[in-house]
Coordinates of C-alpha atoms in Angstrom, one line a residue:
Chain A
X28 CA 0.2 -7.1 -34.6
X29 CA -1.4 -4.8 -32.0
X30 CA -1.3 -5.9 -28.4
X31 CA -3.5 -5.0 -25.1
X32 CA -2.4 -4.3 -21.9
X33 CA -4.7 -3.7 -18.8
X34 CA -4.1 -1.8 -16.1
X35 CA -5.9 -2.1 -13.1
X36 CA -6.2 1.5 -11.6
X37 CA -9.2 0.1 -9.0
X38 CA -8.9 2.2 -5.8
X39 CA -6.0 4.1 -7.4
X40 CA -6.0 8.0 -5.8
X41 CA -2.6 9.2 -6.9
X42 CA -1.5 9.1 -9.6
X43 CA -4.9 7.6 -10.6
X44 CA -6.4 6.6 -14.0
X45 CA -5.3 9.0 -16.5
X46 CA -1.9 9.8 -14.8
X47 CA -0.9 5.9 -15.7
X48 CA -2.8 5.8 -18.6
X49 CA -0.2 8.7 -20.0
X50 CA 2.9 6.9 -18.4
X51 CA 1.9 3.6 -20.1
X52 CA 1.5 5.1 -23.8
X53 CA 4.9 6.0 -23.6
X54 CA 5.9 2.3 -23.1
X55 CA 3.9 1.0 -25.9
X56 CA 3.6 0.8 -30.0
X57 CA 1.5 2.8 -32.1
X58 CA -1.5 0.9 -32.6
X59 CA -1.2 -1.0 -29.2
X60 CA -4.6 -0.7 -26.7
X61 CA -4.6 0.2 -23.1
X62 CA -7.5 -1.0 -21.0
X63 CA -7.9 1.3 -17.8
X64 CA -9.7 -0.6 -15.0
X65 CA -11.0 2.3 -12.8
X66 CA -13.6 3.2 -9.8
X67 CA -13.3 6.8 -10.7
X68 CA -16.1 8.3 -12.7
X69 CA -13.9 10.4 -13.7
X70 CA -11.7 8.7 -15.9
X71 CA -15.0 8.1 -18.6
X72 CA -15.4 11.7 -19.2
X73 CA -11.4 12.9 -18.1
X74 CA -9.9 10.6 -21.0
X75 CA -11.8 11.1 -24.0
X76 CA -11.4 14.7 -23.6
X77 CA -7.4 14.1 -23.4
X78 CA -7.5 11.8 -25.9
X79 CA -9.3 14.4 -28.3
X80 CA -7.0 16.7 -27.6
X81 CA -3.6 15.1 -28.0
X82 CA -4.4 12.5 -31.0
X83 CA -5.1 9.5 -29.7
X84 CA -7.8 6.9 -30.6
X85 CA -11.2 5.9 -28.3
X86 CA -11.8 2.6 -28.4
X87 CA -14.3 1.6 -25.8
X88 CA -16.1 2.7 -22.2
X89 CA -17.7 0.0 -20.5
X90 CA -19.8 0.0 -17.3
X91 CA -19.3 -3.3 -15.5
X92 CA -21.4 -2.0 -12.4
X93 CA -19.0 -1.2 -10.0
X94 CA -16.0 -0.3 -12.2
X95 CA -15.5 0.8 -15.7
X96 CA -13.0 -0.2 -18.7
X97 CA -11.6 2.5 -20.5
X98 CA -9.8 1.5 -23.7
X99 CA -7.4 3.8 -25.8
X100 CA -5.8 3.1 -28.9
X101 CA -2.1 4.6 -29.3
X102 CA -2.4 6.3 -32.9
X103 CA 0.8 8.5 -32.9
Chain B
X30 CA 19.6 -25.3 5.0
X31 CA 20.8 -22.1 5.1
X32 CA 18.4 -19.6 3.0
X33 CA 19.5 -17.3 0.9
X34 CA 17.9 -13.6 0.7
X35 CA 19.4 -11.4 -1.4
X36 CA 18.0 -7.7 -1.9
X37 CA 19.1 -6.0 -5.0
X38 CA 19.2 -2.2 -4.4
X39 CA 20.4 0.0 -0.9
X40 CA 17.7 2.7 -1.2
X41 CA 15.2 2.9 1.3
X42 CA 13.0 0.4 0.9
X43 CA 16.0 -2.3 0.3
X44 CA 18.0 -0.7 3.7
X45 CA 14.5 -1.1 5.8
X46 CA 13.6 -4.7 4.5
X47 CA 17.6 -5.6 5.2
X48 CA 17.5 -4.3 8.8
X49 CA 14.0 -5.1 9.9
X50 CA 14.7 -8.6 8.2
X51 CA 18.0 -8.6 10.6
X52 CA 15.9 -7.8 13.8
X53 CA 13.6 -10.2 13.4
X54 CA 16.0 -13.0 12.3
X55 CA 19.0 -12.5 14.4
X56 CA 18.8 -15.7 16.1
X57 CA 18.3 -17.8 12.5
X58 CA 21.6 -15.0 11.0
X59 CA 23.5 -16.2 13.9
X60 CA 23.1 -19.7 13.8
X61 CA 23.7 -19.3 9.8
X62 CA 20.5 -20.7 9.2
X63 CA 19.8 -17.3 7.0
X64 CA 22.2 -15.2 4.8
X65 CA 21.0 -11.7 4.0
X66 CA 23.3 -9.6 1.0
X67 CA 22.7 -6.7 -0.6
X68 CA 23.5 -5.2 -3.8
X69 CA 23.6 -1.4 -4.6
X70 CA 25.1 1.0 -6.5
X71 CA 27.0 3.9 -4.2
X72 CA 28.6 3.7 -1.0
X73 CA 26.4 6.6 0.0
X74 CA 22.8 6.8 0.8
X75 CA 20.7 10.0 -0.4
X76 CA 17.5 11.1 1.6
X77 CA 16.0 12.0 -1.7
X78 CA 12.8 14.7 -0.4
X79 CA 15.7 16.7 1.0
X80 CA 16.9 17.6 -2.7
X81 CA 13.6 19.9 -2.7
X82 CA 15.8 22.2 -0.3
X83 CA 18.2 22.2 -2.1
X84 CA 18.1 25.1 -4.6
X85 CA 16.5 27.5 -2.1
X86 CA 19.8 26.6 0.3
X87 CA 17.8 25.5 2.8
X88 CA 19.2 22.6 3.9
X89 CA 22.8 21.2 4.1
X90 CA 24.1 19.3 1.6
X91 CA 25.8 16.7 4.2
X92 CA 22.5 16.2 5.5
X93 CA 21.1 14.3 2.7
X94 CA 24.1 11.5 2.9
X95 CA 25.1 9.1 4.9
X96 CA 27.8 6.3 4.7
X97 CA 25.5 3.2 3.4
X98 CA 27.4 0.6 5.4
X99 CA 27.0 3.1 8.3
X100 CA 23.1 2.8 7.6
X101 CA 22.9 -1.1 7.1
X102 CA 22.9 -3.7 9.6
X103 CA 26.8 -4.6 10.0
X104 CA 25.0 -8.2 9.4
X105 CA 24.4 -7.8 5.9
X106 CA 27.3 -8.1 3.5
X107 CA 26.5 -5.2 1.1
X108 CA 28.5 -4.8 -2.5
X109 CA 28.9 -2.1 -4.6
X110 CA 28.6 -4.1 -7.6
X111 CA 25.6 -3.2 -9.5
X112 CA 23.5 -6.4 -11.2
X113 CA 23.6 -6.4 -14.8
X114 CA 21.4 -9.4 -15.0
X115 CA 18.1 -11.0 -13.1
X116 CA 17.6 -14.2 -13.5
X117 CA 14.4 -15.3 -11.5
X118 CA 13.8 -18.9 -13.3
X119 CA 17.2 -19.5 -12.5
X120 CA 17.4 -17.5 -9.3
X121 CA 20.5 -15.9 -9.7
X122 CA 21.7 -12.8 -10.0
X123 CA 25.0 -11.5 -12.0
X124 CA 26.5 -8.1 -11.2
X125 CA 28.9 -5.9 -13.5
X126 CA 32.2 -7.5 -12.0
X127 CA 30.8 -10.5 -13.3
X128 CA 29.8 -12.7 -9.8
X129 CA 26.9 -14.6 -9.2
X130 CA 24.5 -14.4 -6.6
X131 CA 22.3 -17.3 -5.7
X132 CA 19.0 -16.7 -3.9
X133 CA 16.3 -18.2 -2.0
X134 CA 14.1 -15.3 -1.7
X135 CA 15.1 -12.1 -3.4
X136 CA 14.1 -8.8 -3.1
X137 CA 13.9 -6.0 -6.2
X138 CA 14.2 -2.4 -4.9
X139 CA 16.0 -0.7 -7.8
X140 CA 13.9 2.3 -7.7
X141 CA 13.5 4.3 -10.4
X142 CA 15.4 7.7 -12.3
X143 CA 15.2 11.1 -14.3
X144 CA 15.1 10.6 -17.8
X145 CA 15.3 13.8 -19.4
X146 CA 16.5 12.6 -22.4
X147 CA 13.6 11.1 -23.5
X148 CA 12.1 14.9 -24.2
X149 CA 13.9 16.7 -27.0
X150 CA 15.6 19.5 -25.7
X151 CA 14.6 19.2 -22.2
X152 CA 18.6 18.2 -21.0
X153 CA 20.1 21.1 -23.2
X154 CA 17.0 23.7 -21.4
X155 CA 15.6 22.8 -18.2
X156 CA 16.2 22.6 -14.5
X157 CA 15.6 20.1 -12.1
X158 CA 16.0 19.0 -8.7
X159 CA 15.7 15.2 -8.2
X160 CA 19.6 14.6 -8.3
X161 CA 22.1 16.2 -6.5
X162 CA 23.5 17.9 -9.6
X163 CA 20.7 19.2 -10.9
X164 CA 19.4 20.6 -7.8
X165 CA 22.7 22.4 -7.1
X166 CA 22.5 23.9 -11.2
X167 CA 18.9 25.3 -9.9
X168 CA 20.0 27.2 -7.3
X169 CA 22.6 28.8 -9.5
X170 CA 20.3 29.8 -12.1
X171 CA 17.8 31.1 -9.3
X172 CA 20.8 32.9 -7.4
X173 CA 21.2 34.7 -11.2
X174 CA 17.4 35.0 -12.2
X175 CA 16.2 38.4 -11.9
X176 CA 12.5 38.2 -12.7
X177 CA 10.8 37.0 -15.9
X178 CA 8.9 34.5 -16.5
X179 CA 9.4 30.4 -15.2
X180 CA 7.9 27.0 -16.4
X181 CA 7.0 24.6 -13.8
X182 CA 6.5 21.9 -15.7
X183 CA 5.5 18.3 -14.4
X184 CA 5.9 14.9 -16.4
X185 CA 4.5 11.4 -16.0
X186 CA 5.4 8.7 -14.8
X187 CA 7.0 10.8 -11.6
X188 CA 8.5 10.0 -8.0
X189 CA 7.5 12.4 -5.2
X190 CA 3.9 13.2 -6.3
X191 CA 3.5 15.9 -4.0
X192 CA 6.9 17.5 -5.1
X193 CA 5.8 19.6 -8.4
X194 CA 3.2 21.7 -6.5
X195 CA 5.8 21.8 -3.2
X196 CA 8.5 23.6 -5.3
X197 CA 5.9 25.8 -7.3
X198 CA 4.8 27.5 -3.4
X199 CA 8.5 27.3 -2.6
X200 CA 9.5 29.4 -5.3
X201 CA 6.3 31.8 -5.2
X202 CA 7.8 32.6 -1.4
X203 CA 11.3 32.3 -2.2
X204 CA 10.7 35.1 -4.9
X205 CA 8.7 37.2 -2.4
X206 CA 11.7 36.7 0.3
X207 CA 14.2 38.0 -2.6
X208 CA 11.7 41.2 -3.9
X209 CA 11.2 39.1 -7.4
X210 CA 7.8 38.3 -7.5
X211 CA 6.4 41.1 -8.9
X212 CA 8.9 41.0 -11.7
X213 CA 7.6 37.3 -11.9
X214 CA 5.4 35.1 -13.9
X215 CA 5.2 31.7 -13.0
X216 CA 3.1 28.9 -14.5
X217 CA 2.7 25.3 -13.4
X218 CA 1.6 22.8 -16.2
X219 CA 0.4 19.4 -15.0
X220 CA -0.3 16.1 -17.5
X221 CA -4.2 15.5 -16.4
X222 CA -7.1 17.7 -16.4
X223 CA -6.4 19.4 -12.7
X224 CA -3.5 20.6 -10.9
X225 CA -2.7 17.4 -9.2
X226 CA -3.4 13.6 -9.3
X227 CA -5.3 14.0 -5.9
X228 CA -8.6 15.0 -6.3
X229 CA -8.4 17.3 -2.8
X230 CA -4.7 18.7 -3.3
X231 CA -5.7 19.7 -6.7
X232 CA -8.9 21.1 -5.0
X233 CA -6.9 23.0 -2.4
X234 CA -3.8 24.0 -5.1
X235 CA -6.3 25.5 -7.2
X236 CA -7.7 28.9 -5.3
X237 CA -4.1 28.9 -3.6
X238 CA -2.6 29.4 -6.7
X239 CA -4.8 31.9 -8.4
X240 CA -4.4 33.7 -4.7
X241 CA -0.5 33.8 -5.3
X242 CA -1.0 35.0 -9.3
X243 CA 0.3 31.3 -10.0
X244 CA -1.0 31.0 -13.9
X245 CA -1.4 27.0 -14.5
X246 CA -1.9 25.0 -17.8
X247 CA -3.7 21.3 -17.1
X248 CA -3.5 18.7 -19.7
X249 CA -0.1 19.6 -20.9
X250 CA 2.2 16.6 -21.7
X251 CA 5.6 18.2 -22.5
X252 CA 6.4 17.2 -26.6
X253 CA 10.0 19.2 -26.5
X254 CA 12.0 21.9 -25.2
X255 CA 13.7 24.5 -27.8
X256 CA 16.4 25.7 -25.2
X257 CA 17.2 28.6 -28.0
X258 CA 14.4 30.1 -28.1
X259 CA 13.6 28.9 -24.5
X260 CA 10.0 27.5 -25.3
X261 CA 8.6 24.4 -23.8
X262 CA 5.8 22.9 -26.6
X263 CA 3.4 19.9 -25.3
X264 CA 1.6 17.4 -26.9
X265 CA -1.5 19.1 -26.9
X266 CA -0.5 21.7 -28.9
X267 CA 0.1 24.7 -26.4
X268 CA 3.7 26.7 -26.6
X269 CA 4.8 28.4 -23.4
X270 CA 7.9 31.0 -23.4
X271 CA 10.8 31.1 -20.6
X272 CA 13.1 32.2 -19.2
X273 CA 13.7 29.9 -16.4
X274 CA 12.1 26.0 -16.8
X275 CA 11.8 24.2 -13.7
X276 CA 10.7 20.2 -14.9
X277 CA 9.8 17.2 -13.2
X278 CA 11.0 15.1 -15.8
X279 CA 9.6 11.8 -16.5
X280 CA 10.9 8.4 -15.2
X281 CA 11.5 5.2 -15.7
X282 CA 12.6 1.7 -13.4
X283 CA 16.4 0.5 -13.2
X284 CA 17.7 -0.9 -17.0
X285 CA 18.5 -4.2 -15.4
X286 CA 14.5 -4.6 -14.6
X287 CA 14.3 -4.1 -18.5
X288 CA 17.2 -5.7 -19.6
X289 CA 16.5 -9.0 -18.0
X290 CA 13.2 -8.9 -19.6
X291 CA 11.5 -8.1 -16.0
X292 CA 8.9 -5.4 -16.9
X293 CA 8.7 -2.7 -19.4
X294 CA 10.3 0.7 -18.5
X295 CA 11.8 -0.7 -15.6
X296 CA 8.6 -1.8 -13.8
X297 CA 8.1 -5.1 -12.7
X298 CA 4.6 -6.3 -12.7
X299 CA 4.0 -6.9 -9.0
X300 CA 0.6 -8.3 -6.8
X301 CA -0.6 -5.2 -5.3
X302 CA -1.1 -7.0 -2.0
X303 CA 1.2 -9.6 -1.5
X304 CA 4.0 -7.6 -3.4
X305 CA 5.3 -10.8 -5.2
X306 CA 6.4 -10.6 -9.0
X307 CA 3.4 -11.9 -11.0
X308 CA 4.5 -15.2 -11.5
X309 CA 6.8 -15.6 -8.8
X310 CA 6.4 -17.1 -5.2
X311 CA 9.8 -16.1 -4.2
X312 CA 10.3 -12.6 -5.8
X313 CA 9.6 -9.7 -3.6
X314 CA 8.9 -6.0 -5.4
X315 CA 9.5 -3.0 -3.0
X316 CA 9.0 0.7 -3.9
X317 CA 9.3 3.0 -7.1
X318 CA 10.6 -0.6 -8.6
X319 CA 6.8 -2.2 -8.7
X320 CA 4.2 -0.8 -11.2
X321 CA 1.4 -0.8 -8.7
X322 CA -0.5 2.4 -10.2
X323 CA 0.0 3.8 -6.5
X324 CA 2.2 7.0 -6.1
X325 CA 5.6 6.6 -6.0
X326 CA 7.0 7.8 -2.9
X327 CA 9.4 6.9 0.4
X328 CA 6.2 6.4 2.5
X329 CA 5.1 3.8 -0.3
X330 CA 8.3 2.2 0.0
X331 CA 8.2 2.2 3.9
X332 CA 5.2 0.5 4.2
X333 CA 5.8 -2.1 1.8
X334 CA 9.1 -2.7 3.2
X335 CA 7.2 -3.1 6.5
X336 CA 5.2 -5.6 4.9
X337 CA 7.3 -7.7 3.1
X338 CA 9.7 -7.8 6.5
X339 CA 6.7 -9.4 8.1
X340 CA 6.0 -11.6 5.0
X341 CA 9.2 -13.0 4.6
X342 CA 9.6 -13.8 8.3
X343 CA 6.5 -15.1 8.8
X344 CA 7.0 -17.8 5.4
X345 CA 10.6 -18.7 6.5
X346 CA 9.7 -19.0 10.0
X347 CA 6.4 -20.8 10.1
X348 CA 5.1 -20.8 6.3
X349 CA 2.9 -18.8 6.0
X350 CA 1.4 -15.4 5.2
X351 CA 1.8 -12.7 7.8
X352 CA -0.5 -10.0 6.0
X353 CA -1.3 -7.9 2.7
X354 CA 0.0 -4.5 2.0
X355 CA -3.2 -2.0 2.3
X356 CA -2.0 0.1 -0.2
X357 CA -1.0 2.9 2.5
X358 CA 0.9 6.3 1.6
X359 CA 1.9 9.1 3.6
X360 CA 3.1 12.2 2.2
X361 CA 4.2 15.4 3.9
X362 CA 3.2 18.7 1.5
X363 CA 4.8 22.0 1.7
X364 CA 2.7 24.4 0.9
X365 CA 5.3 27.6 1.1
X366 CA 8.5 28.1 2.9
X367 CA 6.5 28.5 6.3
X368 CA 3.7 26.3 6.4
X369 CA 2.8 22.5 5.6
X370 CA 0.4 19.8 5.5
X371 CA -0.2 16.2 5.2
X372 CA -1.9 13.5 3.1
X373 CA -2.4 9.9 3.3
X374 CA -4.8 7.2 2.2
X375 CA -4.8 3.3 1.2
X376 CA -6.6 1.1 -1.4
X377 CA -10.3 2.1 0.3
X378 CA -9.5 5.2 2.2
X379 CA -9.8 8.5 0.0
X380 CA -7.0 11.5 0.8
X381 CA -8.5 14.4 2.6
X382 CA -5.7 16.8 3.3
X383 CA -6.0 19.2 6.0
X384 CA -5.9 22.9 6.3
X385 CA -1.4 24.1 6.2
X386 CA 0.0 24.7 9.5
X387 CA 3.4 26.1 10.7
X388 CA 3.7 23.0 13.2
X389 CA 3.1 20.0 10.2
X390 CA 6.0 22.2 8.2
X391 CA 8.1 22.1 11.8
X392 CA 7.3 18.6 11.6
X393 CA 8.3 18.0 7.9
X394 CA 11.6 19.3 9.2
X395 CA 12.1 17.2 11.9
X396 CA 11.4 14.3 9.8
X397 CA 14.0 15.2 7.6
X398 CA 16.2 14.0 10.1
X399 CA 13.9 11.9 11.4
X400 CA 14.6 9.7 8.1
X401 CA 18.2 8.0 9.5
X402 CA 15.9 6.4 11.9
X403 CA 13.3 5.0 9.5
X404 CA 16.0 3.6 7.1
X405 CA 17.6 1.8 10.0
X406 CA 14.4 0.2 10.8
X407 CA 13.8 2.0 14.0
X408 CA 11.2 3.9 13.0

């Protein structure tokens, strides 16, 4: 059964979103979701455009105002 | 009652809470109304940036020890007897000889380690400097290397943000020093889509390197190493050829943290203000152990041992909280063999480096030695 775990990136410069995003699909089963919490703009256009490239699954973007929810399903 | 604190780990951030915790409480350690004890793993203490020195031989290798028990407060009973289990509903701790340790309050500063054995091939082809050994096998292979072409090649999760573009400008003006860099190619490949996790480093590293003919690769997540036909392949898909491979290899937390079931990859889930375990009221989390997505670094660990010192004093002494960790980080940058800058922000502050000087690389120098006084607590 797939499982979610969030990280909360808010306010995170260095190593910021993606950096833990990358570090925490190491830790996790294929077919497990990571939610990125993050302030950075960045991370809505910065991780679908790794996640293209490397294999991995989108599974949602969503704009809660003042901080967005990236999700990313591990697919290999 | 006496209280019990027991800090499991004698690197930095351990040594600082132990003796600021000890010159705060002397009166309470006196009276043996509080017990401090500490559990590491070595009887000596390694100033880790100084490994960056280390293949260049630019610094001397009895610099980056020093006798732990030398280091720690001569009130704190320190073991070298590592813990092989962390029992926090219990709140105990068991070590490899096979003791118990009983706590009150107890601080986790297990830091983390290189694993490069969880990339194919990257053991059997690479060099590194974040352990003693591994630095002292780089500066072998640069005393041999000749000119060709070199991998600098950076992996996530890593300690020492700052370190993978340091050693790149290091090695562009070690190679000029040496008459090499013309018979050089080097090229830095980072995980994310610019040259470094900060935004303005990777905004100043960016023209500096195309001014030193540094070639770079961004969104390169290492796959495997084939040390035979010296090529370093990523996830992405991109191959690079080598002849020297210079990794940050990735890392994970101490094996007790996962073995006792504390947090995956050795990182315990920790409040990023109050550094308590999530779930615990008594469980402290100092430095590379926490999974705070903050870089892992010794200023991170300083100022979190700073905090938690006033934390724990301030609950055993009058119950309550003394104050939150900001989320503060300092970090010197070398930016070549002769000039340096420096970096810092917090939860709400952004980085803004400023422009390299020779006096902020005299200064990284100085602190270098500077370090004794900031594991001791004096600093």
């Amino acid at each position: 059964m797939s499982r979610r775990k969030t990280i909360d990136a808010r306010g995170a410069f260095c190593p910021g979103p993606l950096m833990e995003l990358i570090a925490t699909l190491k830790l996790v089963e294929i077919g497990d979701d990571i939610e990125i919490l993050s302030t950075d703009k960045g991370t809505v256009t910065d991780t679908p455009e790794w996640v293209a490239k490397v294999g991995h699954e989108m599974v949602d973007t969503i704009d809660h105002g003042d901080h967005w929810s990236v999700i990313v399903r591990k697919a290999k | 009652m006496s209280k019990k604190i027991l800090i499991v780990g004698g690197g930095l951030s351990g040594t600082i809470i132990a003796n600021g915790l000890c010159r705060q409480l002397g009166k309470q350690i006196r009276s043996g109304d509080i017990s401090i004890t500490m559990l590491g793993t070595s009887d000596q203490h390694l100033y880790q940036p100084g490994l960056l020195y280390v293949p260049f031989g630019k610094i001397r290798e009895a610099e980056l020890f020093r006798d732990q028990r030398k280091v720690l407060d001569r009130r704190v009973p320190y073991h070298i007897d590592p813990a092989s289990n962390i029992d926090v509903e219990a709140k105990k701790v068991t070590t490899e000889s096979g003791k118990t340790y009983e706590y009150d309050y107890l601080v986790l500063a297990t830091g983390s380690r290189i694993m490069p054995q969880n990339i194919p091939g990257m053991v059997e082809g690479a060099h590194w400097f974040y352990d003693l050994d591994g630095a002292r096998k780089m500066r072998d292979a640069l005393d041999a290397f000749e000119g060709g072409k070199i991998v600098v090649n950076v992996n996530a999760p890593h300690k020492c943000p700052v370190a993978p573009v340091e050693i790149t400008f290091m090695l562009h003006d070690y190679l000029t020093e040496k008459g090499l860099i013309d018979k050089t190619e080097i090229t830095y490949t980072y995980p994310i889509g610019r040259l470094h996790a900060l935004e303005p480093v990777a905004e100043w590293a960016k023209p500096a390197m195309d001014g030193a003919g540094i070639k770079y690769e961004t969104f390169f997540n290492t796959k495997e190493v084939d040390p035979v036909a010296k090529t370093i392949t990523s996830e992405e898909g991109e191959t690079l050829p080598y002849d020297l491979l210079v990794t940050i290899p990735p890392h994970n937390g101490a094996e007790v943290i996962t073995a006792s079931g504390l947090g995956d990859g050795g990182w315990v889930p920790t409040h990023r203000e109050k550094l308590l375990r999530d779930g615990s009221e008594d469980v402290f989390v100092c430095g590379d152990t926490t999974n705070i997505p903050i870089s892992k670094a010794g200023s991170t660990a300083h100022f979190e041992a700073d905090t938690i010192i006033d934390n724990l004093v301030s609950l055993i002494t009058e119950g309550r909280w003394a104050r939150y960790y900001d989320g503060k980080v300092f970090c010197f940058v070398e930016t070549g063999m002769k000039t340096g800058t420096y970096v810092w922000f917090n939860y709400t502050t952004p980085p803004k480096p400023g422009p390299p000087s020779q006096m902020i690389h005299w200064f990284k120098l100085a602190y270098n030695r500077l370090y004794w006084l900031s594991a001791r607590g004096l600093l």
